[in-house]
Short mmCIF file of N, CA and C in Angstrom, two decimals:
data_model
loop_
_atom_site.label_atom_id
_atom_site.label_comp_id
_atom_site.label_asym_id
_atom_site.label_seq_id
_atom_site.Cartn_x
_atom_site.Cartn_y
_atom_site.Cartn_z
N MET B 1 -89.28 -84.21 -31.37
CA MET B 1 -88.58 -82.92 -31.64
C MET B 1 -87.10 -83.22 -31.79
N THR B 2 -86.51 -82.81 -32.85
CA THR B 2 -85.06 -82.97 -33.08
C THR B 2 -84.28 -82.02 -32.21
N LYS B 3 -82.95 -82.30 -32.07
CA LYS B 3 -82.14 -81.39 -31.26
C LYS B 3 -82.16 -79.98 -31.88
N ASP B 4 -82.07 -79.90 -33.21
CA ASP B 4 -82.03 -78.59 -33.86
C ASP B 4 -83.36 -77.87 -33.65
N THR B 5 -84.52 -78.61 -33.69
CA THR B 5 -85.80 -77.95 -33.42
C THR B 5 -85.93 -77.49 -31.93
N ALA B 6 -85.35 -78.33 -31.03
CA ALA B 6 -85.40 -77.92 -29.56
C ALA B 6 -84.55 -76.62 -29.38
N THR B 7 -83.38 -76.63 -29.97
CA THR B 7 -82.51 -75.44 -29.89
C THR B 7 -83.16 -74.25 -30.48
N ALA B 8 -83.82 -74.34 -31.60
CA ALA B 8 -84.54 -73.16 -32.21
C ALA B 8 -85.65 -72.75 -31.33
N ALA B 9 -86.35 -73.66 -30.67
CA ALA B 9 -87.48 -73.30 -29.75
C ALA B 9 -86.92 -72.58 -28.54
N SER B 10 -85.82 -73.03 -28.05
CA SER B 10 -85.20 -72.37 -26.87
C SER B 10 -84.73 -70.99 -27.22
N ALA B 11 -84.13 -70.85 -28.44
CA ALA B 11 -83.64 -69.57 -28.85
C ALA B 11 -84.72 -68.50 -28.99
N THR B 12 -85.91 -68.95 -29.55
CA THR B 12 -87.04 -68.05 -29.65
C THR B 12 -87.66 -67.68 -28.30
N ALA B 13 -87.46 -68.51 -27.30
CA ALA B 13 -88.02 -68.30 -26.04
C ALA B 13 -87.28 -67.14 -25.30
N LEU B 14 -86.13 -66.80 -25.68
CA LEU B 14 -85.40 -65.66 -25.15
C LEU B 14 -85.20 -64.64 -26.23
N PRO B 15 -86.15 -63.72 -26.42
CA PRO B 15 -86.15 -62.79 -27.64
C PRO B 15 -85.20 -61.63 -27.47
N LEU B 16 -83.92 -61.91 -27.49
CA LEU B 16 -82.98 -60.86 -27.31
C LEU B 16 -82.22 -60.67 -28.69
N ALA B 17 -82.02 -59.40 -29.02
CA ALA B 17 -81.33 -59.18 -30.26
C ALA B 17 -79.80 -59.52 -30.03
N PRO B 18 -79.21 -60.08 -31.13
CA PRO B 18 -77.78 -60.49 -31.02
C PRO B 18 -76.89 -59.25 -30.74
N GLY B 19 -75.80 -59.46 -30.10
CA GLY B 19 -74.83 -58.47 -29.87
C GLY B 19 -74.43 -58.42 -28.37
N ASN B 20 -73.67 -57.42 -28.05
CA ASN B 20 -73.25 -57.19 -26.63
C ASN B 20 -74.19 -56.26 -25.94
N TRP B 21 -74.84 -56.80 -24.99
CA TRP B 21 -75.77 -55.97 -24.14
C TRP B 21 -74.98 -55.42 -22.95
N GLY B 22 -75.02 -54.11 -22.75
CA GLY B 22 -74.33 -53.46 -21.64
C GLY B 22 -75.11 -53.47 -20.38
N LEU B 23 -74.51 -53.48 -19.22
CA LEU B 23 -75.13 -53.42 -17.97
C LEU B 23 -75.76 -52.04 -17.68
N ASP B 24 -76.95 -52.03 -17.15
CA ASP B 24 -77.53 -50.82 -16.54
C ASP B 24 -77.19 -50.87 -15.06
N PRO B 25 -76.04 -50.26 -14.67
CA PRO B 25 -75.60 -50.35 -13.30
C PRO B 25 -76.52 -49.70 -12.26
N LEU B 26 -77.38 -48.69 -12.63
CA LEU B 26 -78.33 -48.08 -11.66
C LEU B 26 -79.43 -49.03 -11.27
N HIS B 27 -79.63 -50.02 -12.09
CA HIS B 27 -80.76 -50.93 -11.90
C HIS B 27 -80.32 -52.33 -11.73
N SER B 28 -79.09 -52.56 -11.31
CA SER B 28 -78.46 -53.90 -11.11
C SER B 28 -77.84 -54.00 -9.79
N SER B 29 -77.80 -55.23 -9.18
CA SER B 29 -77.17 -55.33 -7.93
C SER B 29 -76.70 -56.76 -7.73
N VAL B 30 -75.62 -56.90 -6.89
CA VAL B 30 -75.07 -58.18 -6.50
C VAL B 30 -75.28 -58.23 -4.97
N ASN B 31 -76.15 -59.07 -4.52
CA ASN B 31 -76.46 -59.19 -3.11
C ASN B 31 -76.11 -60.53 -2.52
N PHE B 32 -75.91 -60.56 -1.25
CA PHE B 32 -75.54 -61.87 -0.62
C PHE B 32 -76.14 -61.96 0.77
N THR B 33 -76.18 -63.12 1.29
CA THR B 33 -76.64 -63.44 2.60
C THR B 33 -75.70 -64.52 3.25
N ILE B 34 -75.25 -64.28 4.47
CA ILE B 34 -74.43 -65.23 5.17
C ILE B 34 -74.94 -65.38 6.65
N ARG B 35 -74.85 -66.48 7.15
CA ARG B 35 -75.27 -66.69 8.59
C ARG B 35 -74.17 -66.09 9.50
N HIS B 36 -74.60 -65.55 10.64
CA HIS B 36 -73.67 -65.02 11.67
C HIS B 36 -74.02 -65.79 12.96
N LEU B 37 -73.03 -66.47 13.58
CA LEU B 37 -73.21 -67.24 14.77
C LEU B 37 -74.23 -68.32 14.62
N GLY B 38 -74.58 -68.65 13.44
CA GLY B 38 -75.50 -69.77 13.13
C GLY B 38 -76.96 -69.39 13.50
N ILE B 39 -77.21 -68.16 13.99
CA ILE B 39 -78.53 -67.87 14.46
C ILE B 39 -79.24 -66.70 13.71
N ALA B 40 -78.46 -66.00 12.90
CA ALA B 40 -79.09 -64.84 12.21
C ALA B 40 -78.38 -64.69 10.87
N LYS B 41 -78.97 -63.93 10.06
CA LYS B 41 -78.42 -63.66 8.71
C LYS B 41 -77.90 -62.21 8.59
N VAL B 42 -76.82 -62.09 7.97
CA VAL B 42 -76.28 -60.79 7.61
C VAL B 42 -76.46 -60.65 6.11
N ARG B 43 -77.08 -59.54 5.66
CA ARG B 43 -77.28 -59.27 4.22
C ARG B 43 -76.37 -58.12 3.79
N GLY B 44 -75.90 -58.23 2.55
CA GLY B 44 -75.11 -57.12 2.06
C GLY B 44 -75.15 -57.14 0.56
N ARG B 45 -74.37 -56.22 0.01
CA ARG B 45 -74.33 -56.04 -1.42
C ARG B 45 -72.97 -55.49 -1.84
N PHE B 46 -72.67 -55.60 -3.05
CA PHE B 46 -71.52 -54.92 -3.65
C PHE B 46 -71.90 -53.75 -4.50
N GLU B 47 -71.39 -52.60 -4.24
CA GLU B 47 -71.88 -51.40 -4.92
C GLU B 47 -71.34 -51.18 -6.33
N ARG B 48 -70.15 -51.73 -6.62
CA ARG B 48 -69.49 -51.44 -7.95
C ARG B 48 -69.34 -52.80 -8.69
N LEU B 49 -69.94 -52.85 -9.87
CA LEU B 49 -69.83 -54.04 -10.70
C LEU B 49 -69.86 -53.64 -12.16
N GLU B 50 -69.27 -54.45 -13.01
CA GLU B 50 -69.33 -54.34 -14.46
C GLU B 50 -69.78 -55.72 -15.01
N ALA B 51 -70.58 -55.68 -15.98
CA ALA B 51 -71.06 -56.99 -16.57
C ALA B 51 -71.43 -56.68 -18.01
N GLU B 52 -71.41 -57.84 -18.78
CA GLU B 52 -71.82 -57.79 -20.13
C GLU B 52 -72.48 -59.12 -20.47
N LEU B 53 -73.52 -58.98 -21.30
CA LEU B 53 -74.26 -60.12 -21.78
C LEU B 53 -74.06 -60.20 -23.33
N PHE B 54 -73.49 -61.23 -23.80
CA PHE B 54 -73.35 -61.46 -25.26
C PHE B 54 -74.43 -62.42 -25.73
N VAL B 55 -75.21 -61.97 -26.67
CA VAL B 55 -76.26 -62.83 -27.28
C VAL B 55 -75.92 -63.15 -28.68
N GLY B 56 -75.78 -64.43 -29.02
CA GLY B 56 -75.50 -64.93 -30.35
C GLY B 56 -76.75 -65.25 -31.07
N GLU B 57 -76.58 -66.05 -32.04
CA GLU B 57 -77.78 -66.54 -32.87
C GLU B 57 -78.43 -67.70 -32.16
N ARG B 58 -77.70 -68.43 -31.37
CA ARG B 58 -78.26 -69.60 -30.71
C ARG B 58 -78.09 -69.47 -29.16
N VAL B 59 -78.90 -70.15 -28.47
CA VAL B 59 -78.77 -70.15 -26.97
C VAL B 59 -77.37 -70.62 -26.55
N GLU B 60 -76.83 -71.56 -27.28
CA GLU B 60 -75.38 -72.00 -26.98
C GLU B 60 -74.39 -70.94 -27.06
N ASP B 61 -74.70 -69.85 -27.78
CA ASP B 61 -73.74 -68.73 -27.93
C ASP B 61 -73.86 -67.69 -26.84
N VAL B 62 -74.87 -67.76 -26.02
CA VAL B 62 -75.10 -66.75 -24.99
C VAL B 62 -73.96 -66.86 -23.94
N ARG B 63 -73.39 -65.71 -23.58
CA ARG B 63 -72.32 -65.64 -22.59
C ARG B 63 -72.52 -64.46 -21.67
N VAL B 64 -72.23 -64.57 -20.43
CA VAL B 64 -72.28 -63.55 -19.45
C VAL B 64 -70.95 -63.39 -18.75
N SER B 65 -70.44 -62.17 -18.58
CA SER B 65 -69.19 -61.96 -17.81
C SER B 65 -69.48 -60.81 -16.87
N ALA B 66 -68.87 -60.90 -15.65
CA ALA B 66 -69.06 -59.86 -14.66
C ALA B 66 -67.82 -59.75 -13.80
N THR B 67 -67.54 -58.52 -13.38
CA THR B 67 -66.46 -58.26 -12.41
C THR B 67 -67.04 -57.39 -11.29
N VAL B 68 -66.76 -57.80 -10.05
CA VAL B 68 -67.32 -57.14 -8.86
C VAL B 68 -66.11 -56.60 -8.10
N ASP B 69 -66.11 -55.28 -7.69
CA ASP B 69 -65.10 -54.68 -6.87
C ASP B 69 -65.45 -55.09 -5.40
N LEU B 70 -64.58 -55.97 -4.82
CA LEU B 70 -64.88 -56.47 -3.48
C LEU B 70 -64.78 -55.35 -2.43
N ALA B 71 -63.95 -54.31 -2.69
CA ALA B 71 -63.89 -53.24 -1.73
C ALA B 71 -65.24 -52.45 -1.62
N SER B 72 -66.08 -52.69 -2.57
CA SER B 72 -67.39 -51.88 -2.53
C SER B 72 -68.46 -52.60 -1.70
N ILE B 73 -68.04 -53.50 -0.87
CA ILE B 73 -69.00 -54.22 0.00
C ILE B 73 -69.79 -53.20 0.92
N ASP B 74 -71.09 -53.47 1.05
CA ASP B 74 -71.90 -52.65 1.96
C ASP B 74 -72.89 -53.57 2.68
N THR B 75 -72.68 -53.70 3.97
CA THR B 75 -73.61 -54.53 4.80
C THR B 75 -74.44 -53.67 5.74
N GLY B 76 -74.33 -52.33 5.48
CA GLY B 76 -75.11 -51.42 6.37
C GLY B 76 -74.42 -51.08 7.68
N ASN B 77 -73.18 -51.50 7.80
CA ASN B 77 -72.41 -51.20 9.02
C ASN B 77 -70.94 -50.96 8.60
N ALA B 78 -70.45 -49.74 8.69
CA ALA B 78 -69.12 -49.35 8.20
C ALA B 78 -68.01 -50.09 8.90
N ASP B 79 -68.17 -50.33 10.17
CA ASP B 79 -67.10 -51.08 10.94
C ASP B 79 -67.01 -52.50 10.43
N ARG B 80 -68.15 -53.13 10.24
CA ARG B 80 -68.20 -54.55 9.84
C ARG B 80 -67.59 -54.56 8.37
N ASP B 81 -67.98 -53.64 7.53
CA ASP B 81 -67.45 -53.65 6.18
C ASP B 81 -65.96 -53.47 6.18
N ALA B 82 -65.40 -52.68 7.02
CA ALA B 82 -63.94 -52.45 7.08
C ALA B 82 -63.34 -53.82 7.49
N HIS B 83 -63.92 -54.47 8.51
CA HIS B 83 -63.37 -55.78 8.91
C HIS B 83 -63.48 -56.88 7.76
N VAL B 84 -64.54 -56.84 7.00
CA VAL B 84 -64.69 -57.81 5.94
C VAL B 84 -63.60 -57.54 4.86
N ARG B 85 -63.25 -56.27 4.69
CA ARG B 85 -62.22 -55.99 3.57
C ARG B 85 -60.83 -56.28 4.10
N ALA B 86 -60.66 -56.47 5.36
CA ALA B 86 -59.25 -56.73 5.96
C ALA B 86 -58.75 -58.05 5.54
N SER B 87 -57.42 -58.27 5.91
CA SER B 87 -56.68 -59.42 5.51
C SER B 87 -57.22 -60.76 6.05
N ASP B 88 -57.93 -60.74 7.17
CA ASP B 88 -58.36 -62.02 7.65
C ASP B 88 -59.68 -62.44 7.11
N LEU B 89 -60.26 -61.65 6.24
CA LEU B 89 -61.55 -62.06 5.52
C LEU B 89 -61.37 -61.97 4.04
N LEU B 90 -61.93 -60.96 3.37
CA LEU B 90 -61.78 -60.87 1.94
C LEU B 90 -60.34 -60.50 1.45
N ASP B 91 -59.59 -59.74 2.28
CA ASP B 91 -58.24 -59.24 1.90
C ASP B 91 -58.29 -58.59 0.53
N VAL B 92 -58.97 -57.41 0.45
CA VAL B 92 -59.14 -56.78 -0.82
C VAL B 92 -57.79 -56.27 -1.45
N GLU B 93 -56.78 -56.17 -0.54
CA GLU B 93 -55.48 -55.74 -1.08
C GLU B 93 -54.97 -56.93 -2.04
N LYS B 94 -55.10 -58.14 -1.64
CA LYS B 94 -54.65 -59.27 -2.49
C LYS B 94 -55.79 -59.73 -3.42
N ARG B 95 -56.98 -59.55 -3.06
CA ARG B 95 -58.10 -60.02 -3.85
C ARG B 95 -59.11 -58.87 -4.12
N PRO B 96 -58.76 -57.96 -5.08
CA PRO B 96 -59.56 -56.81 -5.23
C PRO B 96 -60.92 -57.02 -5.95
N THR B 97 -60.93 -58.12 -6.76
CA THR B 97 -62.15 -58.37 -7.52
C THR B 97 -62.65 -59.81 -7.42
N MET B 98 -63.84 -59.97 -7.81
CA MET B 98 -64.44 -61.28 -8.00
C MET B 98 -64.99 -61.27 -9.42
N THR B 99 -64.73 -62.33 -10.23
CA THR B 99 -65.17 -62.36 -11.65
C THR B 99 -65.98 -63.63 -11.85
N TYR B 100 -66.94 -63.53 -12.74
CA TYR B 100 -67.77 -64.71 -13.11
C TYR B 100 -67.78 -64.69 -14.67
N ARG B 101 -67.60 -65.89 -15.22
CA ARG B 101 -67.66 -66.07 -16.67
C ARG B 101 -68.52 -67.29 -16.91
N SER B 102 -69.62 -67.10 -17.59
CA SER B 102 -70.47 -68.23 -17.96
C SER B 102 -69.83 -69.14 -18.91
N THR B 103 -70.12 -70.43 -18.81
CA THR B 103 -69.58 -71.44 -19.77
C THR B 103 -70.72 -72.13 -20.56
N ARG B 104 -71.93 -71.98 -20.01
CA ARG B 104 -73.11 -72.67 -20.58
C ARG B 104 -74.40 -72.09 -20.03
N VAL B 105 -75.33 -71.74 -20.92
CA VAL B 105 -76.66 -71.26 -20.57
C VAL B 105 -77.65 -72.19 -21.19
N ALA B 106 -78.64 -72.65 -20.40
CA ALA B 106 -79.61 -73.53 -20.90
C ALA B 106 -80.98 -73.22 -20.22
N GLY B 107 -82.08 -73.57 -20.93
CA GLY B 107 -83.43 -73.36 -20.35
C GLY B 107 -84.44 -72.90 -21.40
N GLU B 108 -85.61 -72.47 -20.91
CA GLU B 108 -86.62 -71.98 -21.83
C GLU B 108 -87.60 -71.13 -20.91
N GLY B 109 -88.34 -70.25 -21.67
CA GLY B 109 -89.34 -69.45 -20.97
C GLY B 109 -88.64 -68.53 -20.00
N GLU B 110 -89.07 -68.59 -18.73
CA GLU B 110 -88.56 -67.69 -17.70
C GLU B 110 -87.45 -68.39 -16.90
N ASP B 111 -87.30 -69.70 -16.98
CA ASP B 111 -86.36 -70.40 -16.15
C ASP B 111 -85.16 -70.96 -16.94
N TRP B 112 -83.98 -70.55 -16.44
CA TRP B 112 -82.79 -70.88 -17.08
C TRP B 112 -81.69 -71.26 -16.07
N THR B 113 -80.69 -71.94 -16.57
CA THR B 113 -79.51 -72.31 -15.70
C THR B 113 -78.27 -71.77 -16.37
N MET B 114 -77.39 -71.18 -15.55
CA MET B 114 -76.21 -70.65 -16.08
C MET B 114 -75.04 -71.29 -15.37
N GLU B 115 -74.24 -72.04 -16.04
CA GLU B 115 -73.08 -72.65 -15.50
C GLU B 115 -71.89 -71.74 -15.79
N GLY B 116 -70.96 -71.65 -14.89
CA GLY B 116 -69.78 -70.77 -15.15
C GLY B 116 -68.67 -71.03 -14.14
N GLU B 117 -67.74 -70.07 -14.18
CA GLU B 117 -66.53 -70.13 -13.30
C GLU B 117 -66.44 -68.79 -12.56
N LEU B 118 -66.40 -68.98 -11.16
CA LEU B 118 -66.24 -67.79 -10.29
C LEU B 118 -64.84 -67.76 -9.81
N THR B 119 -64.13 -66.59 -9.92
CA THR B 119 -62.84 -66.47 -9.48
C THR B 119 -62.80 -65.38 -8.40
N ILE B 120 -62.20 -65.77 -7.27
CA ILE B 120 -61.97 -64.80 -6.17
C ILE B 120 -60.45 -64.91 -5.85
N GLY B 121 -59.72 -63.88 -6.16
CA GLY B 121 -58.25 -63.90 -5.98
C GLY B 121 -57.72 -64.85 -7.04
N GLU B 122 -56.92 -65.87 -6.58
CA GLU B 122 -56.38 -66.77 -7.50
C GLU B 122 -57.08 -68.13 -7.62
N VAL B 123 -58.28 -68.24 -6.94
CA VAL B 123 -59.00 -69.42 -6.90
C VAL B 123 -60.24 -69.34 -7.82
N THR B 124 -60.34 -70.33 -8.71
CA THR B 124 -61.47 -70.39 -9.64
C THR B 124 -62.20 -71.68 -9.39
N ARG B 125 -63.52 -71.66 -9.30
CA ARG B 125 -64.35 -72.80 -9.03
C ARG B 125 -65.64 -72.71 -9.89
N PRO B 126 -66.16 -73.86 -10.27
CA PRO B 126 -67.42 -73.87 -11.01
C PRO B 126 -68.64 -73.49 -10.11
N VAL B 127 -69.50 -72.62 -10.64
CA VAL B 127 -70.68 -72.18 -9.94
C VAL B 127 -71.84 -72.18 -10.92
N THR B 128 -72.89 -72.77 -10.50
CA THR B 128 -74.08 -72.82 -11.30
C THR B 128 -75.21 -71.96 -10.66
N LEU B 129 -75.78 -71.08 -11.52
CA LEU B 129 -76.86 -70.15 -10.96
C LEU B 129 -78.15 -70.50 -11.63
N ALA B 130 -79.19 -70.43 -10.85
CA ALA B 130 -80.57 -70.54 -11.40
C ALA B 130 -80.90 -69.14 -11.86
N ALA B 131 -81.31 -69.00 -13.11
CA ALA B 131 -81.54 -67.67 -13.71
C ALA B 131 -83.02 -67.59 -14.12
N GLU B 132 -83.63 -66.45 -13.95
CA GLU B 132 -84.98 -66.17 -14.41
C GLU B 132 -84.93 -65.00 -15.30
N PHE B 133 -85.54 -65.16 -16.47
CA PHE B 133 -85.66 -64.05 -17.42
C PHE B 133 -86.92 -63.24 -17.11
N GLY B 134 -86.71 -62.03 -16.70
CA GLY B 134 -87.87 -61.15 -16.30
C GLY B 134 -88.60 -60.53 -17.38
N GLY B 135 -88.03 -60.48 -18.64
CA GLY B 135 -88.67 -59.90 -19.70
C GLY B 135 -87.95 -58.71 -20.35
N LEU B 136 -88.58 -58.09 -21.33
CA LEU B 136 -88.12 -56.97 -22.09
C LEU B 136 -88.98 -55.85 -21.97
N VAL B 137 -88.43 -54.61 -22.00
CA VAL B 137 -89.25 -53.43 -21.99
C VAL B 137 -88.57 -52.29 -22.67
N ASP B 138 -89.32 -51.50 -23.45
CA ASP B 138 -88.84 -50.29 -24.05
C ASP B 138 -88.99 -49.16 -23.06
N VAL B 139 -87.86 -48.48 -22.74
CA VAL B 139 -87.89 -47.39 -21.75
C VAL B 139 -88.38 -46.13 -22.42
N PRO B 140 -89.51 -45.57 -22.00
CA PRO B 140 -90.03 -44.43 -22.68
C PRO B 140 -89.17 -43.16 -22.69
N MET B 141 -88.39 -42.93 -21.65
CA MET B 141 -87.58 -41.74 -21.57
C MET B 141 -86.55 -41.64 -22.70
N ASP B 142 -85.87 -42.80 -23.07
CA ASP B 142 -84.84 -42.67 -24.09
C ASP B 142 -85.00 -43.71 -25.27
N GLY B 143 -86.02 -44.47 -25.17
CA GLY B 143 -86.28 -45.47 -26.26
C GLY B 143 -85.39 -46.73 -26.22
N SER B 144 -84.57 -46.83 -25.18
CA SER B 144 -83.66 -47.99 -25.14
C SER B 144 -84.54 -49.20 -24.67
N ARG B 145 -84.00 -50.37 -25.06
CA ARG B 145 -84.71 -51.62 -24.63
C ARG B 145 -83.87 -52.27 -23.61
N HIS B 146 -84.53 -52.68 -22.45
CA HIS B 146 -83.88 -53.28 -21.32
C HIS B 146 -84.41 -54.73 -21.17
N ALA B 147 -83.50 -55.61 -20.79
CA ALA B 147 -83.86 -57.03 -20.46
C ALA B 147 -83.55 -57.18 -18.99
N GLY B 148 -84.43 -57.82 -18.22
CA GLY B 148 -84.19 -58.08 -16.75
C GLY B 148 -83.96 -59.54 -16.45
N PHE B 149 -83.10 -59.75 -15.52
CA PHE B 149 -82.77 -61.14 -15.10
C PHE B 149 -82.53 -61.16 -13.64
N GLU B 150 -82.85 -62.32 -13.03
CA GLU B 150 -82.51 -62.60 -11.66
C GLU B 150 -81.81 -63.91 -11.65
N ALA B 151 -80.74 -63.99 -10.86
CA ALA B 151 -79.95 -65.20 -10.81
C ALA B 151 -79.64 -65.47 -9.32
N THR B 152 -79.75 -66.73 -8.91
CA THR B 152 -79.48 -67.17 -7.49
C THR B 152 -78.61 -68.30 -7.48
N GLY B 153 -77.82 -68.42 -6.44
CA GLY B 153 -76.97 -69.57 -6.19
C GLY B 153 -76.27 -69.52 -4.86
N GLU B 154 -75.35 -70.49 -4.65
CA GLU B 154 -74.65 -70.50 -3.41
C GLU B 154 -73.16 -70.81 -3.71
N ILE B 155 -72.26 -70.34 -2.79
CA ILE B 155 -70.90 -70.77 -2.82
C ILE B 155 -70.48 -71.13 -1.39
N ARG B 156 -69.48 -71.89 -1.32
CA ARG B 156 -68.90 -72.29 0.08
C ARG B 156 -67.68 -71.47 0.23
N ARG B 157 -67.51 -70.75 1.29
CA ARG B 157 -66.41 -69.89 1.55
C ARG B 157 -65.04 -70.67 1.44
N SER B 158 -65.01 -71.82 2.04
CA SER B 158 -63.81 -72.59 2.08
C SER B 158 -63.27 -72.99 0.71
N ASP B 159 -64.16 -73.09 -0.26
CA ASP B 159 -63.80 -73.38 -1.71
C ASP B 159 -62.89 -72.34 -2.23
N PHE B 160 -62.96 -71.12 -1.71
CA PHE B 160 -62.16 -69.94 -2.24
C PHE B 160 -61.11 -69.54 -1.22
N GLY B 161 -60.89 -70.35 -0.26
CA GLY B 161 -59.85 -69.96 0.74
C GLY B 161 -60.30 -68.93 1.72
N LEU B 162 -61.57 -68.72 1.88
CA LEU B 162 -62.11 -67.65 2.74
C LEU B 162 -62.77 -68.36 3.95
N ASP B 163 -61.95 -69.15 4.65
CA ASP B 163 -62.48 -69.93 5.78
C ASP B 163 -62.19 -69.36 7.13
N PHE B 164 -61.95 -68.06 7.23
CA PHE B 164 -61.83 -67.44 8.54
C PHE B 164 -63.06 -67.59 9.42
N ALA B 165 -62.82 -67.79 10.68
CA ALA B 165 -63.95 -67.82 11.65
C ALA B 165 -65.05 -68.80 11.41
N PRO B 166 -64.77 -70.10 11.23
CA PRO B 166 -65.81 -71.07 11.16
C PRO B 166 -66.60 -71.09 12.40
N GLY B 167 -67.89 -71.21 12.33
CA GLY B 167 -68.73 -71.12 13.52
C GLY B 167 -69.21 -69.69 13.81
N LEU B 168 -68.35 -68.70 13.55
CA LEU B 168 -68.80 -67.29 13.68
C LEU B 168 -69.48 -66.84 12.41
N LEU B 169 -68.93 -67.30 11.29
CA LEU B 169 -69.61 -66.99 10.00
C LEU B 169 -70.04 -68.32 9.28
N GLY B 170 -71.11 -68.31 8.66
CA GLY B 170 -71.52 -69.56 7.91
C GLY B 170 -70.59 -69.84 6.81
N GLU B 171 -70.62 -71.16 6.51
CA GLU B 171 -69.78 -71.67 5.37
C GLU B 171 -70.42 -71.30 4.04
N VAL B 172 -71.76 -71.27 3.97
CA VAL B 172 -72.45 -71.06 2.69
C VAL B 172 -72.81 -69.56 2.56
N VAL B 173 -72.58 -68.98 1.44
CA VAL B 173 -72.93 -67.68 1.10
C VAL B 173 -73.97 -67.78 0.00
N LYS B 174 -75.15 -67.20 0.21
CA LYS B 174 -76.19 -67.20 -0.82
C LYS B 174 -76.11 -65.90 -1.60
N ILE B 175 -76.21 -66.10 -2.89
CA ILE B 175 -76.01 -64.96 -3.86
C ILE B 175 -77.34 -64.71 -4.57
N GLN B 176 -77.64 -63.38 -4.75
CA GLN B 176 -78.81 -63.05 -5.56
C GLN B 176 -78.33 -61.89 -6.42
N LEU B 177 -78.52 -62.04 -7.74
CA LEU B 177 -78.15 -61.02 -8.68
C LEU B 177 -79.42 -60.52 -9.31
N ASP B 178 -79.62 -59.18 -9.38
CA ASP B 178 -80.65 -58.61 -10.02
C ASP B 178 -80.03 -57.70 -11.11
N MET B 179 -80.25 -58.05 -12.39
CA MET B 179 -79.52 -57.42 -13.45
C MET B 179 -80.46 -56.90 -14.56
N GLN B 180 -80.12 -55.74 -15.01
CA GLN B 180 -80.76 -55.20 -16.22
C GLN B 180 -79.68 -54.95 -17.28
N PHE B 181 -79.85 -55.38 -18.47
CA PHE B 181 -78.94 -55.12 -19.54
C PHE B 181 -79.65 -54.37 -20.63
N VAL B 182 -78.89 -53.48 -21.32
CA VAL B 182 -79.39 -52.65 -22.39
C VAL B 182 -79.01 -53.16 -23.72
N GLU B 183 -80.01 -53.20 -24.57
CA GLU B 183 -79.85 -53.73 -26.00
C GLU B 183 -78.78 -52.92 -26.76
N PRO B 184 -77.97 -53.65 -27.50
CA PRO B 184 -76.98 -52.87 -28.28
C PRO B 184 -77.69 -51.81 -29.25
N LYS B 185 -77.11 -50.74 -29.48
CA LYS B 185 -77.67 -49.64 -30.33
C LYS B 185 -77.89 -50.10 -31.72
N ASN B 186 -77.04 -51.00 -32.21
CA ASN B 186 -77.16 -51.34 -33.58
C ASN B 186 -78.16 -52.51 -33.80
N ALA B 187 -78.92 -52.93 -32.82
CA ALA B 187 -79.86 -54.01 -32.90
C ALA B 187 -81.04 -53.65 -33.69
#
């Protein structure tokens, strides 16, 4: 199989119409897990996010961008959330958002890899996510077409200058994204 044939096969494995797919925020989430005291996990999510999926003619043209409002953190405990927003942890006054911009998408079928750059505050680091294409569905209520994806990965807090309380909080933060995108109207 030539490189062009392999690319064509990969492109047809992800049957998305070209264009800018908008996020369905009601059916999308950015979730995380971090160890507390090394013995338990704390789970949380960010309530406010924006994202866009650009689909070109080839897999190499696919791009994803996302912005997460860090002040929208929700761990199920208001006091803990306030502490995480404070200057000794996320410091949302100085770092109000976290952004991700993909630089390469590769894979086939349901299993994909997305390489990109994550920026928290003024620090940008490469982050690779394992992505799964969940499929396409036409929504009966309004006729729109939705594509579903799940992406998982890990970051190290210290890579982003978020190294408060080592031992109290784990170094590794596990990320899980559940995203639905809506096909462009002109597709």
